[in-house]
PDB file of C-alpha atoms in Angstrom:
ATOM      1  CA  UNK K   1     -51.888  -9.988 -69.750  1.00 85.00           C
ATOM      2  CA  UNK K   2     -49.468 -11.841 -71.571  1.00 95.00           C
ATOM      3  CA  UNK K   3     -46.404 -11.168 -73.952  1.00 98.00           C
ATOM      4  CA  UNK K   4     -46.932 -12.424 -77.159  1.00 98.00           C
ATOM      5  CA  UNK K   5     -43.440 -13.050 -79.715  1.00 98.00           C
ATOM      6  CA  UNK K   6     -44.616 -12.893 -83.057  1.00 98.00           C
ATOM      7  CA  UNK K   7     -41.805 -14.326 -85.689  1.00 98.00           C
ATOM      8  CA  UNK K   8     -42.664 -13.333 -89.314  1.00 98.00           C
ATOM      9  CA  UNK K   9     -44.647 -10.177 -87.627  1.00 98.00           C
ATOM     10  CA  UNK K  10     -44.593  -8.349 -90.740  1.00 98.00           C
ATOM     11  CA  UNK K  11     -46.433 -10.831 -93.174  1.00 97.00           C
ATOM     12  CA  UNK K  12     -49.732 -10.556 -93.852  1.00 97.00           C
ATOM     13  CA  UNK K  13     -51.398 -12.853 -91.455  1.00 98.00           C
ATOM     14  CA  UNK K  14     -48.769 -11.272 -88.336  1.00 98.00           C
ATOM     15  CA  UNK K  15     -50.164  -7.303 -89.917  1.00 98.00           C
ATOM     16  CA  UNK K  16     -53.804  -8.833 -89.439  1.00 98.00           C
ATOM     17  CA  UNK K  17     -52.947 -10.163 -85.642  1.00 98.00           C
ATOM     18  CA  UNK K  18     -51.727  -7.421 -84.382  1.00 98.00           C
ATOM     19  CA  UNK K  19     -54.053  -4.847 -83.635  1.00 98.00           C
ATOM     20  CA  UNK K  20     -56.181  -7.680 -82.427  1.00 98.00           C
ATOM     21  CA  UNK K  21     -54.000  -9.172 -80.076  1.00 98.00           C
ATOM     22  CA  UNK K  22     -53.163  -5.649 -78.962  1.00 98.00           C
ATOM     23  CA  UNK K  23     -56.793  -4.750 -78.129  1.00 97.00           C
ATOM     24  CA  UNK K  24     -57.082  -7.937 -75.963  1.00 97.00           C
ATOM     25  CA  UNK K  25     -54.410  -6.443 -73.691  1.00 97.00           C
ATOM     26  CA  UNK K  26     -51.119  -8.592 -74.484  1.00 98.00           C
ATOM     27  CA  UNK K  27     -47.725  -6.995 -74.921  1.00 98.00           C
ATOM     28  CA  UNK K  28     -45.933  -8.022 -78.384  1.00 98.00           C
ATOM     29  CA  UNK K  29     -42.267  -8.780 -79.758  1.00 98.00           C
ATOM     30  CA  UNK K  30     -42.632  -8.790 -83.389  1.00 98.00           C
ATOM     31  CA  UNK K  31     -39.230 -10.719 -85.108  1.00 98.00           C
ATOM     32  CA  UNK K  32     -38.560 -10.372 -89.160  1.00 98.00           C
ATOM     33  CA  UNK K  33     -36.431  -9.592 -91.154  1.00 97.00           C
ATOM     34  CA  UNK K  34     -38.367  -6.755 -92.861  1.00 96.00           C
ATOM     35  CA  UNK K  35     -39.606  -3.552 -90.548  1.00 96.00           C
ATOM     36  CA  UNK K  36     -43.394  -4.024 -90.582  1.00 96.00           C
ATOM     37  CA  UNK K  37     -45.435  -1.537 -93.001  1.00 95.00           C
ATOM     38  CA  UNK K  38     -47.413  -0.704 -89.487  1.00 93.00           C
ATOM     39  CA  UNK K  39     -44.667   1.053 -87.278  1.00 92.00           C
ATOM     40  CA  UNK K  40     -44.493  -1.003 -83.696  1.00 95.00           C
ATOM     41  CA  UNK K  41     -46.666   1.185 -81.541  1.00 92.00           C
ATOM     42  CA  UNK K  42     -46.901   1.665 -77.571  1.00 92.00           C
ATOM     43  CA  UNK K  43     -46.701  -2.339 -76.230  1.00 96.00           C
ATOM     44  CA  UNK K  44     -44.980  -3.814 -79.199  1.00 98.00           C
ATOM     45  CA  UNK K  45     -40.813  -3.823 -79.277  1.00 98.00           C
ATOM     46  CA  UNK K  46     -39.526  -4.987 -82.705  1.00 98.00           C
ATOM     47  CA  UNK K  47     -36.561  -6.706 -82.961  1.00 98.00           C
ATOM     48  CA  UNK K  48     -34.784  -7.240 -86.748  1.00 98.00           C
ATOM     49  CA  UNK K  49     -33.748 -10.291 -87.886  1.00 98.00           C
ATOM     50  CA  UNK K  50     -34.722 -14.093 -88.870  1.00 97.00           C
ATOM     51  CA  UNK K  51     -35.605 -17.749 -87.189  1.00 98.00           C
ATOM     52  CA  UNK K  52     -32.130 -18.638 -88.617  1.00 98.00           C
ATOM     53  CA  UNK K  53     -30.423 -15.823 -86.244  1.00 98.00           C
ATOM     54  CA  UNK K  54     -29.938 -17.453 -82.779  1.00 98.00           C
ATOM     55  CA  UNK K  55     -28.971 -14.237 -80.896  1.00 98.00           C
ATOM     56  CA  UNK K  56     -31.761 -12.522 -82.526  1.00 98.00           C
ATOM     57  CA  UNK K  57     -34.500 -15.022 -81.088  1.00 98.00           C
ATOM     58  CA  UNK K  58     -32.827 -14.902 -77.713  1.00 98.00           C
ATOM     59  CA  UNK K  59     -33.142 -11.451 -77.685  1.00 98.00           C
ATOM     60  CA  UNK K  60     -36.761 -11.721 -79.080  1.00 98.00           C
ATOM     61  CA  UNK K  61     -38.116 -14.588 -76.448  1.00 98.00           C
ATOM     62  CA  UNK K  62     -37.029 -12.373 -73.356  1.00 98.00           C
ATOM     63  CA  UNK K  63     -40.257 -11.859 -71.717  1.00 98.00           C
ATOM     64  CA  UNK K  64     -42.176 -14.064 -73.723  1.00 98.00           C
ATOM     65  CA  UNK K  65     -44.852 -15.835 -72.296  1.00 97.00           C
ATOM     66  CA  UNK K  66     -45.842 -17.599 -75.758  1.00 98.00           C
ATOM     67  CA  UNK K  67     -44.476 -17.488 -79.019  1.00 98.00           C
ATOM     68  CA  UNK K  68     -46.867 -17.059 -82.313  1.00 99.00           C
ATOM     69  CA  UNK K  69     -44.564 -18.715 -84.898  1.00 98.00           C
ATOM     70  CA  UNK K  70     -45.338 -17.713 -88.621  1.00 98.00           C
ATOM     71  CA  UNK K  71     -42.396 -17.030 -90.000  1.00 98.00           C
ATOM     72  CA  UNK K  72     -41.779 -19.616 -93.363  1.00 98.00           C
ATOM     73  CA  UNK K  73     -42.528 -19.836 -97.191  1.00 98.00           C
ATOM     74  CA  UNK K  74     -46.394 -19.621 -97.614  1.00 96.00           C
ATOM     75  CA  UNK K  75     -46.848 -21.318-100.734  1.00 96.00           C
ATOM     76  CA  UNK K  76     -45.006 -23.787-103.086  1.00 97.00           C
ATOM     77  CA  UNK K  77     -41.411 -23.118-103.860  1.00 97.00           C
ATOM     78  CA  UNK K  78     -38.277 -24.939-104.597  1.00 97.00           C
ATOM     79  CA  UNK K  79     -37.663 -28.039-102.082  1.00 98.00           C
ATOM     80  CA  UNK K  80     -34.631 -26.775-100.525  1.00 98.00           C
ATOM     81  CA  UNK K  81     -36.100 -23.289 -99.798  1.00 98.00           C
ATOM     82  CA  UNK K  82     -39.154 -24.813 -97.505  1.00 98.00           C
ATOM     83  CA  UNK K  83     -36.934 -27.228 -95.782  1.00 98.00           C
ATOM     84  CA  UNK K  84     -34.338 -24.309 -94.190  1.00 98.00           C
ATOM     85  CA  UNK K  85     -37.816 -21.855 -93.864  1.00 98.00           C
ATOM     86  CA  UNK K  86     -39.942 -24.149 -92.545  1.00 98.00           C
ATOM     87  CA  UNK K  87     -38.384 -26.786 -91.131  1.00 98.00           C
ATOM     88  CA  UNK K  88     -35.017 -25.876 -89.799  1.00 98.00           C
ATOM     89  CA  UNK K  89     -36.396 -22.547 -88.900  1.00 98.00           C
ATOM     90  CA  UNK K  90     -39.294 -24.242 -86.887  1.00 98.00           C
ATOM     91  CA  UNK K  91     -36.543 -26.370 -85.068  1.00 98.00           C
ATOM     92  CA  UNK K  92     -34.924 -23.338 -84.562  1.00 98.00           C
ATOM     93  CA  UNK K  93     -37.741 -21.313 -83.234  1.00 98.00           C
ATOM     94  CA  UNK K  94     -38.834 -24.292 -81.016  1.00 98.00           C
ATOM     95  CA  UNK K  95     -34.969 -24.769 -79.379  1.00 98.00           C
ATOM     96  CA  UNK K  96     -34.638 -21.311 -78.410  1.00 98.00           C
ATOM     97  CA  UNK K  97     -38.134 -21.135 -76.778  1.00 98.00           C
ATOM     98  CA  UNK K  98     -37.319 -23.929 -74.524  1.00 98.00           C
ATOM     99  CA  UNK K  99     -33.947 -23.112 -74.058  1.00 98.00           C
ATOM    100  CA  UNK K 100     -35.644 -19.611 -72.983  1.00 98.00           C
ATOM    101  CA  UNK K 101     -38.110 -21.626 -71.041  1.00 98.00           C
ATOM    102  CA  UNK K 102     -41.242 -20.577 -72.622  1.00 98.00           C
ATOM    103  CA  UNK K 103     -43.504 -23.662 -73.109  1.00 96.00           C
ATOM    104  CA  UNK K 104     -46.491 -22.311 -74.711  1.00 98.00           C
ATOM    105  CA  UNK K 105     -46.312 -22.005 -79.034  1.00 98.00           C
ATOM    106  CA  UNK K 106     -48.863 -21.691 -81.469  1.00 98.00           C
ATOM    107  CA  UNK K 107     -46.934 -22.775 -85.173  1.00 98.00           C
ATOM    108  CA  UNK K 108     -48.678 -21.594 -88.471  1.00 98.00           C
ATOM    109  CA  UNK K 109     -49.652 -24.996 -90.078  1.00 98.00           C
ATOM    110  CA  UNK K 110     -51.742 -25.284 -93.010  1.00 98.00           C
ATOM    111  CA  UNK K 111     -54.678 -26.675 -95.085  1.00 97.00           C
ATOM    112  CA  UNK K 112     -51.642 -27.736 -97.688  1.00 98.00           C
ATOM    113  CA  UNK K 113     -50.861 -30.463 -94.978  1.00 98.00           C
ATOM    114  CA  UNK K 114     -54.428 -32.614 -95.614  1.00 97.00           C
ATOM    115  CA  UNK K 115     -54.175 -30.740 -98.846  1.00 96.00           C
ATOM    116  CA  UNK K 116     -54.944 -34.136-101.401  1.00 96.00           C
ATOM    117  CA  UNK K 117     -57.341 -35.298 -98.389  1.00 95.00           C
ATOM    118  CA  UNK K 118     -60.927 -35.514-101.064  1.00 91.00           C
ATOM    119  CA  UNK K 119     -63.101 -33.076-100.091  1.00 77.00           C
ATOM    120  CA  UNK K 120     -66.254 -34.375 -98.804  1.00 74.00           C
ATOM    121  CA  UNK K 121     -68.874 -31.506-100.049  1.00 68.00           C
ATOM    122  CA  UNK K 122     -71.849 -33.427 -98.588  1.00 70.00           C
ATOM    123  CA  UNK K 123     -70.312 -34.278 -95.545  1.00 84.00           C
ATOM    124  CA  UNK K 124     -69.845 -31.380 -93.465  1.00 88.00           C
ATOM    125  CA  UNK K 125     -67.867 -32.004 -90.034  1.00 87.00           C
ATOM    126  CA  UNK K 126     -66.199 -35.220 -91.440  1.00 91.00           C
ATOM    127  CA  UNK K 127     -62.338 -33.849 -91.744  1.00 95.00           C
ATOM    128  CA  UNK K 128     -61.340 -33.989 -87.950  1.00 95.00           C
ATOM    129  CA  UNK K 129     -58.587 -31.473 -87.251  1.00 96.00           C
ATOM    130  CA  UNK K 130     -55.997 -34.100 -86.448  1.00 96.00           C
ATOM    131  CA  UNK K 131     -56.660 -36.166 -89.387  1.00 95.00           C
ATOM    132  CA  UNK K 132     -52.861 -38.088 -90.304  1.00 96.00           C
ATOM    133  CA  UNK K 133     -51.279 -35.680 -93.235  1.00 98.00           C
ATOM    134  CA  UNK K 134     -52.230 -36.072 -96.659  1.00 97.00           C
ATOM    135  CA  UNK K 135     -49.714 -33.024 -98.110  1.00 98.00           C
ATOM    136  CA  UNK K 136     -50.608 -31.577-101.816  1.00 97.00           C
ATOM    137  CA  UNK K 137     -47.544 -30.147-102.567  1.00 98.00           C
ATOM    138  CA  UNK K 138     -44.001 -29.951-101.143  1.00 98.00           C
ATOM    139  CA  UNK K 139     -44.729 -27.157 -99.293  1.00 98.00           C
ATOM    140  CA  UNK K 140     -47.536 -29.047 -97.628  1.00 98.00           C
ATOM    141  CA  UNK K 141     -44.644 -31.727 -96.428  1.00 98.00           C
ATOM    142  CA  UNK K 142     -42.774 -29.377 -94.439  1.00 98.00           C
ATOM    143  CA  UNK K 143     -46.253 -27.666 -92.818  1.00 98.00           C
ATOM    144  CA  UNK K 144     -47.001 -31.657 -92.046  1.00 98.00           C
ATOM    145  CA  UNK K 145     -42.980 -32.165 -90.665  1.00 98.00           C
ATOM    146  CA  UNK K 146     -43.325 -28.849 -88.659  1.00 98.00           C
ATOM    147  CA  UNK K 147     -46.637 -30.787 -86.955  1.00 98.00           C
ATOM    148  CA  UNK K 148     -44.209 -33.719 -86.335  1.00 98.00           C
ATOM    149  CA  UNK K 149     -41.347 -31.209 -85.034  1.00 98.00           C
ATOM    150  CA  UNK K 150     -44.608 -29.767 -82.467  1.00 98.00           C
ATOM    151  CA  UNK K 151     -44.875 -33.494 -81.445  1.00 98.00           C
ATOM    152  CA  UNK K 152     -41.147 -34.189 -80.671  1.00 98.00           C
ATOM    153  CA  UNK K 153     -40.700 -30.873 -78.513  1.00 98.00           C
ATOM    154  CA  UNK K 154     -44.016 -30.970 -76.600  1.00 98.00           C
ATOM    155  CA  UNK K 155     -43.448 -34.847 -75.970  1.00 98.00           C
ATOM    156  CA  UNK K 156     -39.237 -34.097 -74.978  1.00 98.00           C
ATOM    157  CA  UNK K 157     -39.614 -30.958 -73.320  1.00 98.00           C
ATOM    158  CA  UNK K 158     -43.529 -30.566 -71.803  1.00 98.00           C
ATOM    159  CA  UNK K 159     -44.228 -27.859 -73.850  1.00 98.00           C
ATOM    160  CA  UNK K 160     -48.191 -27.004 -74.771  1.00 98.00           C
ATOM    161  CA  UNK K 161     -47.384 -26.758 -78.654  1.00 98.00           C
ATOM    162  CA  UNK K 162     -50.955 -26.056 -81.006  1.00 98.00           C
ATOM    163  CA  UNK K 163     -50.359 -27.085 -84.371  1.00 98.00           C
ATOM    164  CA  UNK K 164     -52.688 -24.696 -86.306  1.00 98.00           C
ATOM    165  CA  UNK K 165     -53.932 -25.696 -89.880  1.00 98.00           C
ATOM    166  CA  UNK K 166     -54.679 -22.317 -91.301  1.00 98.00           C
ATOM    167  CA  UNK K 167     -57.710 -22.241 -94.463  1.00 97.00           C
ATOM    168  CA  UNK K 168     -57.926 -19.414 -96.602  1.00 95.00           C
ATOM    169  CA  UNK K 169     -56.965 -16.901 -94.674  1.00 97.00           C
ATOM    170  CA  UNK K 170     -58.392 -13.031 -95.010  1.00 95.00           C
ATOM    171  CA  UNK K 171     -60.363 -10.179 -94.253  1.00 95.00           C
ATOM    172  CA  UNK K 172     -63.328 -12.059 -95.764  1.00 93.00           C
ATOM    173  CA  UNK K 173     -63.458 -14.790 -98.313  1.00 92.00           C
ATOM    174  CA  UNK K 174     -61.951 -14.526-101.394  1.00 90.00           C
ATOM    175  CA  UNK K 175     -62.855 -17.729-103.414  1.00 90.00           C
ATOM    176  CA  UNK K 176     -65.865 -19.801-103.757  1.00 88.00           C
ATOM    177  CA  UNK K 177     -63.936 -22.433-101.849  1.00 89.00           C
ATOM    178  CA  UNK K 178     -63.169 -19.881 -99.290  1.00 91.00           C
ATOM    179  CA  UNK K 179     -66.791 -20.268 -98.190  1.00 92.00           C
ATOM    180  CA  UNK K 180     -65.938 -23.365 -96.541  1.00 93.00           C
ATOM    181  CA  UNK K 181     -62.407 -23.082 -95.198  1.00 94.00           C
ATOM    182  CA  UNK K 182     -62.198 -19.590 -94.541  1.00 96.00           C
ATOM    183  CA  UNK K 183     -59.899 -18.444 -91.341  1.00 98.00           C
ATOM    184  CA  UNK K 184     -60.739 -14.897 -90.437  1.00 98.00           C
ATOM    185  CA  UNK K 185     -58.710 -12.733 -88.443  1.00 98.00           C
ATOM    186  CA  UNK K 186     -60.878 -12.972 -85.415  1.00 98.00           C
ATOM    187  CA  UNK K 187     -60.940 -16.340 -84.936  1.00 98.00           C
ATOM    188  CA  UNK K 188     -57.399 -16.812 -85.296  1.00 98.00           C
ATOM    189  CA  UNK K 189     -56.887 -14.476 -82.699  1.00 98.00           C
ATOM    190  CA  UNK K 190     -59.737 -16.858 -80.623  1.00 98.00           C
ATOM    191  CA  UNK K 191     -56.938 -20.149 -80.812  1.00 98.00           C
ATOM    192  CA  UNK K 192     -54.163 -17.540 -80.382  1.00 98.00           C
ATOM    193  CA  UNK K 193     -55.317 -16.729 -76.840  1.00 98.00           C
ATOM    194  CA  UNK K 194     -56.868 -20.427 -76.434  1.00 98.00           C
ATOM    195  CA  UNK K 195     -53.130 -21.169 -76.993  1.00 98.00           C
ATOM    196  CA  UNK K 196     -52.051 -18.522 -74.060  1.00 98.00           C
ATOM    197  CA  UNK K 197     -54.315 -20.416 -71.487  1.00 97.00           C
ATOM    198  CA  UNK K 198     -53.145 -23.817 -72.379  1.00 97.00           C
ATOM    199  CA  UNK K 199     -51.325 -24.971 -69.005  1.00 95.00           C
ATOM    200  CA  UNK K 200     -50.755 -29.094 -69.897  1.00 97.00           C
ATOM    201  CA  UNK K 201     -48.405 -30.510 -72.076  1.00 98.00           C
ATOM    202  CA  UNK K 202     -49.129 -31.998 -75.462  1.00 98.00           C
ATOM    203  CA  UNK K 203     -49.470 -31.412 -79.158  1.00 98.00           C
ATOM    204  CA  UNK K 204     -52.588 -30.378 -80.833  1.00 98.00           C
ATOM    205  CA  UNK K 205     -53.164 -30.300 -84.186  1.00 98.00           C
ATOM    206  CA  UNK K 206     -56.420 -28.174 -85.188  1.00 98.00           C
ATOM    207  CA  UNK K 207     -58.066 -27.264 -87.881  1.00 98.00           C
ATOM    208  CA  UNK K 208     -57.303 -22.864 -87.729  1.00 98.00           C
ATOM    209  CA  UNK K 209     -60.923 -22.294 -89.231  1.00 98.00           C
ATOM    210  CA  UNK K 210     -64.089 -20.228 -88.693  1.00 98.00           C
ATOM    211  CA  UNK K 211     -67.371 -21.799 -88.043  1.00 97.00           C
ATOM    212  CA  UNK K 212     -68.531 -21.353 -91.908  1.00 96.00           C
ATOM    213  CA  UNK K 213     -71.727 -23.296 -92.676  1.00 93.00           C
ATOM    214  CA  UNK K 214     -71.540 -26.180 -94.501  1.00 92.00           C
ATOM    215  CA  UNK K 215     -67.468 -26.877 -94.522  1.00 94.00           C
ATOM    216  CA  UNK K 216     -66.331 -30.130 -94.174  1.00 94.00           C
ATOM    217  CA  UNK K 217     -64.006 -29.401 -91.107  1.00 96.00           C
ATOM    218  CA  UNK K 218     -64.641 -30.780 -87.485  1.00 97.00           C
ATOM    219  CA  UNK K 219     -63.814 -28.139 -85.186  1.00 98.00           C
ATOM    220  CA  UNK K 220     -63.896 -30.600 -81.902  1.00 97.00           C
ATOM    221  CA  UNK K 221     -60.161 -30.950 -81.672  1.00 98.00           C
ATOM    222  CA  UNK K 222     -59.600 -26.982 -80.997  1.00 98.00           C
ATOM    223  CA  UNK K 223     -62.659 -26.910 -79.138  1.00 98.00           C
ATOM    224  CA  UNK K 224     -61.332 -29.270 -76.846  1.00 98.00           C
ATOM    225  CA  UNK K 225     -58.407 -26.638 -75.966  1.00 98.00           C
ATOM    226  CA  UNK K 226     -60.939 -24.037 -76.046  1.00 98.00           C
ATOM    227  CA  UNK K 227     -60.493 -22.700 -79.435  1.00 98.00           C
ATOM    228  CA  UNK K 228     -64.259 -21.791 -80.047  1.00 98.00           C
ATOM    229  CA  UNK K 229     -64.848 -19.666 -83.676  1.00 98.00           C
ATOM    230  CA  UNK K 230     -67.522 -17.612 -83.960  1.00 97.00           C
ATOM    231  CA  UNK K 231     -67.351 -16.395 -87.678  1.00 97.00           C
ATOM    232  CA  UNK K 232     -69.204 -17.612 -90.840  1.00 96.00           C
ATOM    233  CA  UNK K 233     -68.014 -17.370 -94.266  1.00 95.00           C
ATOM    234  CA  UNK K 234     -71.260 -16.895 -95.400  1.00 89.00           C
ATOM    235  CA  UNK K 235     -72.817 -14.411 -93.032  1.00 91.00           C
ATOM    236  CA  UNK K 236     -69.595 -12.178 -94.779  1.00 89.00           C
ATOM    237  CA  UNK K 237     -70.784 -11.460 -98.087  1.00 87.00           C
ATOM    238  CA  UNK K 238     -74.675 -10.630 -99.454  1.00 87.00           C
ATOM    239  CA  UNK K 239     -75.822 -13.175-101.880  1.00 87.00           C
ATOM    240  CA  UNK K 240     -74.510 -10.923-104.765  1.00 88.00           C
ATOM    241  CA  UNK K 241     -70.977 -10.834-103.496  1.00 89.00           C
ATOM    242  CA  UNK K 242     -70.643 -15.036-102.794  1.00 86.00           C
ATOM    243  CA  UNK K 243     -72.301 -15.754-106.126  1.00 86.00           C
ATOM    244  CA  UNK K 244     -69.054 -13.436-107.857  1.00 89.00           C
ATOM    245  CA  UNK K 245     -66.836 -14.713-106.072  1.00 90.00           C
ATOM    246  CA  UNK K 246     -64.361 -16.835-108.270  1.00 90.00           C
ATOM    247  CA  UNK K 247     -64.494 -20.624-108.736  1.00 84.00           C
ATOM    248  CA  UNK K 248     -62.291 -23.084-107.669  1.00 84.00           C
ATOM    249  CA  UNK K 249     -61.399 -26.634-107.858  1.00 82.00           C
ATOM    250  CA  UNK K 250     -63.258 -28.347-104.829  1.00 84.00           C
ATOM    251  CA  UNK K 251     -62.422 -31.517-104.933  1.00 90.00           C
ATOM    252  CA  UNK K 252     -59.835 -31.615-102.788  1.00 93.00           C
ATOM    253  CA  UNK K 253     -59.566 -29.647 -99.219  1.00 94.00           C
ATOM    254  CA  UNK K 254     -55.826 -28.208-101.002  1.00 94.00           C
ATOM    255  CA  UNK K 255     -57.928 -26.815-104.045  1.00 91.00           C
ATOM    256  CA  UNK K 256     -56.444 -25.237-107.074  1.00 91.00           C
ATOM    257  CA  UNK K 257     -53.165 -26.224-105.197  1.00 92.00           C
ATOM    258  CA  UNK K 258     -53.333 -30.018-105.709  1.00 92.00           C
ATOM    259  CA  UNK K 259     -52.465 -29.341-109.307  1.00 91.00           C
ATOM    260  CA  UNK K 260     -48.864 -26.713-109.078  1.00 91.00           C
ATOM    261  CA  UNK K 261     -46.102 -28.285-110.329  1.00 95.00           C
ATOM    262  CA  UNK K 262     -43.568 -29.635-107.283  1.00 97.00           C
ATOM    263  CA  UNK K 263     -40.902 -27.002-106.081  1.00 95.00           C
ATOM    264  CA  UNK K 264     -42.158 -24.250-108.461  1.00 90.00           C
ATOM    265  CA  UNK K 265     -42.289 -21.347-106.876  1.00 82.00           C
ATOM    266  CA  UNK K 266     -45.634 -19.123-107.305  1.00 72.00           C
ATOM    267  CA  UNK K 267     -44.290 -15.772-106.388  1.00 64.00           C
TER     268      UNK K 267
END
């Protein structure tokens, strides 16, 4: 068993985690600034406040075996916004853990950072996990620096750092293009713990996807760290359900993404 520090516990992909990670038998410290809409049960201990708060993440990391980092801006916003969320507070989040001397981080990436990478429909397996960055938006730059920041501390400090480019992330798919770069819950939990039982040093860089028939991801760089999914976006949904689900641009691996305007915020 293992104590898990979640930052940004109360988003939506930290809610879906967990009960999950719970069930597997790990203790949690969930970190936000907002009180999660789930109350922290028996083995969780919340503790307010932000990746910018120094005091709060040393009082977060006590414990800590590995830290679950996915605290940031999820989408396109104004330049300055992603560089303090998710840069500076990724530097922040990664100084504290190894001034805390916990080693082991797995760091909310994203599909945004290969986001203008062509999608090769009739290719599946051809996009390794590692592939160099290829960002679609702004907020794909700083989910590509955060990989480099994963580099620098693993490399300086021997830390086992998983860079973890996250799809379309839900309870089941929600777009056509979903189909092929969905990341359910499940699996995400699956790296999550492949993360906990990493023991070396290094950086990874994987793709944070389920096993969904037909995608163009190669899953061999998390499988090599023993991040084996098991889920299928199309095994989700009866034939009725996929064929209503709605369309989106697929011709790059960022979709509908590729075409926001720079540093406009979607929210």
């Amino acid at each position: 068993m293992a104590t898990l520090l979640i930052t940004g516990a109360a988003g939506r992909i930290g809610a879906a985690l967990r009960p999950r990670l719970l069930a597997a038998g790990h203790d949690l410290v969930l970190l936000d600034e907002r009180t999660p809409d789930d109350p922290p049960t028996g083995g969780e201990r919340f503790v307010p406040g932000s990746v910018h708060d120094a005091d709060a993440l040393d009082d977060a990391l006590i414990g800590v075996d590995t830290v679950v980092h996915l605290a940031g801006i999820p989408t396109e916003a104004a330049w300055d916004d992603l560089v303090a969320a998710n840069l500076t507070g990724t530097k922040n989040v990664l100084e504290r853990a190894t001034a805390a001397g916990v080693l082991r981080v797995v760091q909310a990436s994203s599909i945004h950072a290969v986001g203008r990478v062509p999608e090769p429909l009739d290719e599946p397996g051809s996009v390794p996990g590692d592939r160099l960055p290829r960002p679609d938006t702004y907020y794909g730059v700083t989910k590509a620096g955060m990989e480099l920041l994963g580099s620098l501390f693993a490399d300086r400090f021997g830390m086992s750092i998983v860079s973890a480019r996250i799809g379309a992330f839900g309870e089941q798919p929600s777009s056509g293009r979903a189909l092929l770069m969905w990341s359910s819950p499940d699996d995400l939990v699956r790296l999550v713990l492949a993360t906990v039982a990493l023991r070396d040093p290094g950086h990874h860089v994987v793709w944070a996807l389920s096993r969904n028939t037909g995608s163009p991801a190669d899953l061999t760089a998390g499988e090599r760290i023993g991040f084996v999914p098991v889920d299928d976006a199309s095994g989700v949904l009866d034939p009725d359900a996929r064929a209503a689900l709605p369309a989106e641009d697929l011709r790059y691996l960022g979709g509908d993404m590729v075409e926001l305007p720079l540093g406009r915020s979607t929210s």
